[in-house]
mmCIF file with all atom_site columns, C-alpha atoms in Angstrom:
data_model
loop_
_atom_site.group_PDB
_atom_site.id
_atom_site.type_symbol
_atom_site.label_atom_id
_atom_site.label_alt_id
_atom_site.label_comp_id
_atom_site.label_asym_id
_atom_site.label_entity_id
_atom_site.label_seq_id
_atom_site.pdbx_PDB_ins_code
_atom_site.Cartn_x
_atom_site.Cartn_y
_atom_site.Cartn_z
_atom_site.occupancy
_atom_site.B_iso_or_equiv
_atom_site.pdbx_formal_charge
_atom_site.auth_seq_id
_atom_site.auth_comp_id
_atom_site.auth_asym_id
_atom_site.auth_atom_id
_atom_site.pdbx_PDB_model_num
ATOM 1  C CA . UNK A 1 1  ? -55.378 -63.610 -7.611  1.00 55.00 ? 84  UNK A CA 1
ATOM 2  C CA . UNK A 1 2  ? -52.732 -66.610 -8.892  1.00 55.00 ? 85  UNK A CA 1
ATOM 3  C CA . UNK A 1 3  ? -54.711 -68.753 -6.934  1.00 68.00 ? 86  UNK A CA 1
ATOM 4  C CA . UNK A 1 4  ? -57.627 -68.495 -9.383  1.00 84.00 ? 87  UNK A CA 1
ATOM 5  C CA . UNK A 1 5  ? -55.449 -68.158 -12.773 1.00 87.00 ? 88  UNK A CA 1
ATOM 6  C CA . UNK A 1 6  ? -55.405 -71.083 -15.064 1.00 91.00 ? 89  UNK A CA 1
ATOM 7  C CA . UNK A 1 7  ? -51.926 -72.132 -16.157 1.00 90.00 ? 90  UNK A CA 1
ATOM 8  C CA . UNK A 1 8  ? -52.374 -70.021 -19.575 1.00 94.00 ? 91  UNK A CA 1
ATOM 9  C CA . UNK A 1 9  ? -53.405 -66.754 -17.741 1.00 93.00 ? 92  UNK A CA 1
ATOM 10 C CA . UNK A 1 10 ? -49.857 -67.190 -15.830 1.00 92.00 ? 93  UNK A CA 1
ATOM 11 C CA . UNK A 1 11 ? -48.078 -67.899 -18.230 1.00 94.00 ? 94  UNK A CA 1
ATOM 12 C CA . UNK A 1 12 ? -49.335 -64.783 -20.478 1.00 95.00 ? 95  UNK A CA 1
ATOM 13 C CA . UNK A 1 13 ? -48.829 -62.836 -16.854 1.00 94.00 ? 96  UNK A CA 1
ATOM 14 C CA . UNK A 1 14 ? -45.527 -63.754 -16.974 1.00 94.00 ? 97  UNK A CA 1
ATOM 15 C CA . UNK A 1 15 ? -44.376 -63.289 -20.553 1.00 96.00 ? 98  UNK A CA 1
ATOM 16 C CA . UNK A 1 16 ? -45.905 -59.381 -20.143 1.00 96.00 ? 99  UNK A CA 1
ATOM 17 C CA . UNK A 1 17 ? -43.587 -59.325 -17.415 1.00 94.00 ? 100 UNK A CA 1
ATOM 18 C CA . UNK A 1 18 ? -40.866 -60.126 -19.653 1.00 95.00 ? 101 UNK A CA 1
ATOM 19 C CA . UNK A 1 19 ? -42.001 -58.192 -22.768 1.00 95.00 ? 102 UNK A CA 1
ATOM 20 C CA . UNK A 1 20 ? -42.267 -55.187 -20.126 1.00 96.00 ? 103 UNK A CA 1
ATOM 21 C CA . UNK A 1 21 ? -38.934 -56.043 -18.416 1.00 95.00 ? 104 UNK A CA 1
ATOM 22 C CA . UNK A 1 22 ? -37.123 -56.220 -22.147 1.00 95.00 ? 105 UNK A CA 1
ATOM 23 C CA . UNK A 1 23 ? -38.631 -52.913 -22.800 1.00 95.00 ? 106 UNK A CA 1
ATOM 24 C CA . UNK A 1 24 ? -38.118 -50.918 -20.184 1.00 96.00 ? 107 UNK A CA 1
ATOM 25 C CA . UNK A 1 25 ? -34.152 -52.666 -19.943 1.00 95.00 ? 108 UNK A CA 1
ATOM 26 C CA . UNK A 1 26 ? -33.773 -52.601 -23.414 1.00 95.00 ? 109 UNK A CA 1
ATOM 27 C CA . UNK A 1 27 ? -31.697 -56.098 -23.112 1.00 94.00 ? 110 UNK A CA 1
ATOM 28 C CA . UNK A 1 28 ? -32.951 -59.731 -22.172 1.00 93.00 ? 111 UNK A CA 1
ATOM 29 C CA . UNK A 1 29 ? -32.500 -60.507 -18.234 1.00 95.00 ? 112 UNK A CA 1
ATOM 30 C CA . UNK A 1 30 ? -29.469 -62.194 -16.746 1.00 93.00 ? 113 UNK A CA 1
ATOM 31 C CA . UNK A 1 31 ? -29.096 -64.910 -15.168 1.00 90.00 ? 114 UNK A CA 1
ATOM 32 C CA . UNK A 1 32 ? -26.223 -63.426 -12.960 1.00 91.00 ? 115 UNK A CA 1
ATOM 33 C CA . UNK A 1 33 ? -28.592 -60.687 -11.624 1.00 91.00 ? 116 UNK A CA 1
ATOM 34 C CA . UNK A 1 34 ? -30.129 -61.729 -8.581  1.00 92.00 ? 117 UNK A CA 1
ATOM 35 C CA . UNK A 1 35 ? -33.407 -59.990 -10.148 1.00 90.00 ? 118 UNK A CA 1
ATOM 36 C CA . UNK A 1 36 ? -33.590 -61.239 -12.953 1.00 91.00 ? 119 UNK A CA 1
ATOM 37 C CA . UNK A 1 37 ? -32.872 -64.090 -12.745 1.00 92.00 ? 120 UNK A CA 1
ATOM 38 C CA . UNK A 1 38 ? -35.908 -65.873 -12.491 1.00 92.00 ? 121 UNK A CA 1
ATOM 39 C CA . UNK A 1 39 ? -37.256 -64.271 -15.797 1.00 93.00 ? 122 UNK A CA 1
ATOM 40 C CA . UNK A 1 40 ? -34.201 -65.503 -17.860 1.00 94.00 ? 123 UNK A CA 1
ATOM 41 C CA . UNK A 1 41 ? -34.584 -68.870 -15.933 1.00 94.00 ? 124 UNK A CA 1
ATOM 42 C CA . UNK A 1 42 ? -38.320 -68.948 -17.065 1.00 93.00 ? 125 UNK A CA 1
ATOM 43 C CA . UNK A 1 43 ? -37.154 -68.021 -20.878 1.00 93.00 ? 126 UNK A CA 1
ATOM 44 C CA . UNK A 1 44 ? -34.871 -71.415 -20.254 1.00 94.00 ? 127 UNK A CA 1
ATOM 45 C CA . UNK A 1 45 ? -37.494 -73.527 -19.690 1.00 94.00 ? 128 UNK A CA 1
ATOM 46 C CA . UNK A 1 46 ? -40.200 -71.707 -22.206 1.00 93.00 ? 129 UNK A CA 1
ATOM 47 C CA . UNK A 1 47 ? -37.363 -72.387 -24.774 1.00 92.00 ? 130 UNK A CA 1
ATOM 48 C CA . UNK A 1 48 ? -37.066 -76.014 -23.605 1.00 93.00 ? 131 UNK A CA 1
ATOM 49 C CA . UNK A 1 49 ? -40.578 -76.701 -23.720 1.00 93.00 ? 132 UNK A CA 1
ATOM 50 C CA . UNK A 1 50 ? -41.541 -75.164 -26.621 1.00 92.00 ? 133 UNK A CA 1
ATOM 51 C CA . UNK A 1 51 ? -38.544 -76.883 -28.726 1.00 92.00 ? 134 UNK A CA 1
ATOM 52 C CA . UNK A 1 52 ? -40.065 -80.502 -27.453 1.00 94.00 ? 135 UNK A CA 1
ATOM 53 C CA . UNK A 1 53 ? -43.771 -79.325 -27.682 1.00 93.00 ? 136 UNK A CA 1
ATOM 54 C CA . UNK A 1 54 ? -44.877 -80.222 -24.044 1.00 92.00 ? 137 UNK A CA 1
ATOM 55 C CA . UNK A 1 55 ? -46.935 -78.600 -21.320 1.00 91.00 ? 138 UNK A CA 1
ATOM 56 C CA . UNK A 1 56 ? -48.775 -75.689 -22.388 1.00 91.00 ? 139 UNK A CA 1
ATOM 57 C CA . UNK A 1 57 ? -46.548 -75.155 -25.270 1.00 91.00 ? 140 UNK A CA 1
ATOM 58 C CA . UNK A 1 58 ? -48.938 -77.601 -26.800 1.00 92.00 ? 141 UNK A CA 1
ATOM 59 C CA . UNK A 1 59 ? -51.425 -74.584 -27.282 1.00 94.00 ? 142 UNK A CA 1
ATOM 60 C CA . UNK A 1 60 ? -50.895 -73.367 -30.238 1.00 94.00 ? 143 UNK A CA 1
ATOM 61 C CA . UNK A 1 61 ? -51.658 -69.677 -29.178 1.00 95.00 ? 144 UNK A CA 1
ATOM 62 C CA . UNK A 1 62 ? -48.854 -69.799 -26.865 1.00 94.00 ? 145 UNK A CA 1
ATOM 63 C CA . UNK A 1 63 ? -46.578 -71.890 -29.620 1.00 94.00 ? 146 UNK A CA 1
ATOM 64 C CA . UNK A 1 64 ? -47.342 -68.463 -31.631 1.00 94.00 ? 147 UNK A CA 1
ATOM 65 C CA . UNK A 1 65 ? -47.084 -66.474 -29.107 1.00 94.00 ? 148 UNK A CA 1
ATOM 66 C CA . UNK A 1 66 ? -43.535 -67.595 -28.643 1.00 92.00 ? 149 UNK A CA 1
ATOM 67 C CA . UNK A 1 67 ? -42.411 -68.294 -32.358 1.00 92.00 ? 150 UNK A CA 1
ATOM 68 C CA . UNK A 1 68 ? -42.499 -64.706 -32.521 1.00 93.00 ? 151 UNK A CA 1
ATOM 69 C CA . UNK A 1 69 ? -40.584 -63.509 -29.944 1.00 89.00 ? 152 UNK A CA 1
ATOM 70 C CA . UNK A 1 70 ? -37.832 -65.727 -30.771 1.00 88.00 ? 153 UNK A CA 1
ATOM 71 C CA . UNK A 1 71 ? -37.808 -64.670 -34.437 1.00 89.00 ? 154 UNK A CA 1
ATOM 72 C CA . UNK A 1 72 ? -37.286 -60.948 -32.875 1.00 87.00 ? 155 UNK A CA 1
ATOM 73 C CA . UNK A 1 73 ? -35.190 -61.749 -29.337 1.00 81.00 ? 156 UNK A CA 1
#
């Protein structure tokens, strides 16, 4: 299915994963959980990127998308 996902449908995949992951959890992952630690690695770079405005955080969906979740995690 991944294989025929453009880069936005991942990236929403993933963020649900997170939103799900911080619900369920009721805290953001850790990086010093071996199982979580991809999702806090992927918050990293999500951060990074949407700070200097490159890759997809040039969309302005996903720049919204994002805004908002930082104003509330």
């Amino acid at each position: 299915k991944e294989y025929l996902m453009s880069y936005k449908e991942i990236w929403m995949e993933r963020f649900q994963a997170l939103i799900k992951y911080i619900e369920e959890n009721k805290k953001l992952p850790s990086r010093s959980i071996e199982s979580e630690k991809y999702l806090e690695l992927w918050i990293q770079t999500n951060h990074k990127n949407y700070k200097n405005k490159t890759n997809i955080h040039e969309d302005e969906e996903i720049r919204k998308i994002l805004s908002d979740y930082f104003s509330i995690y």
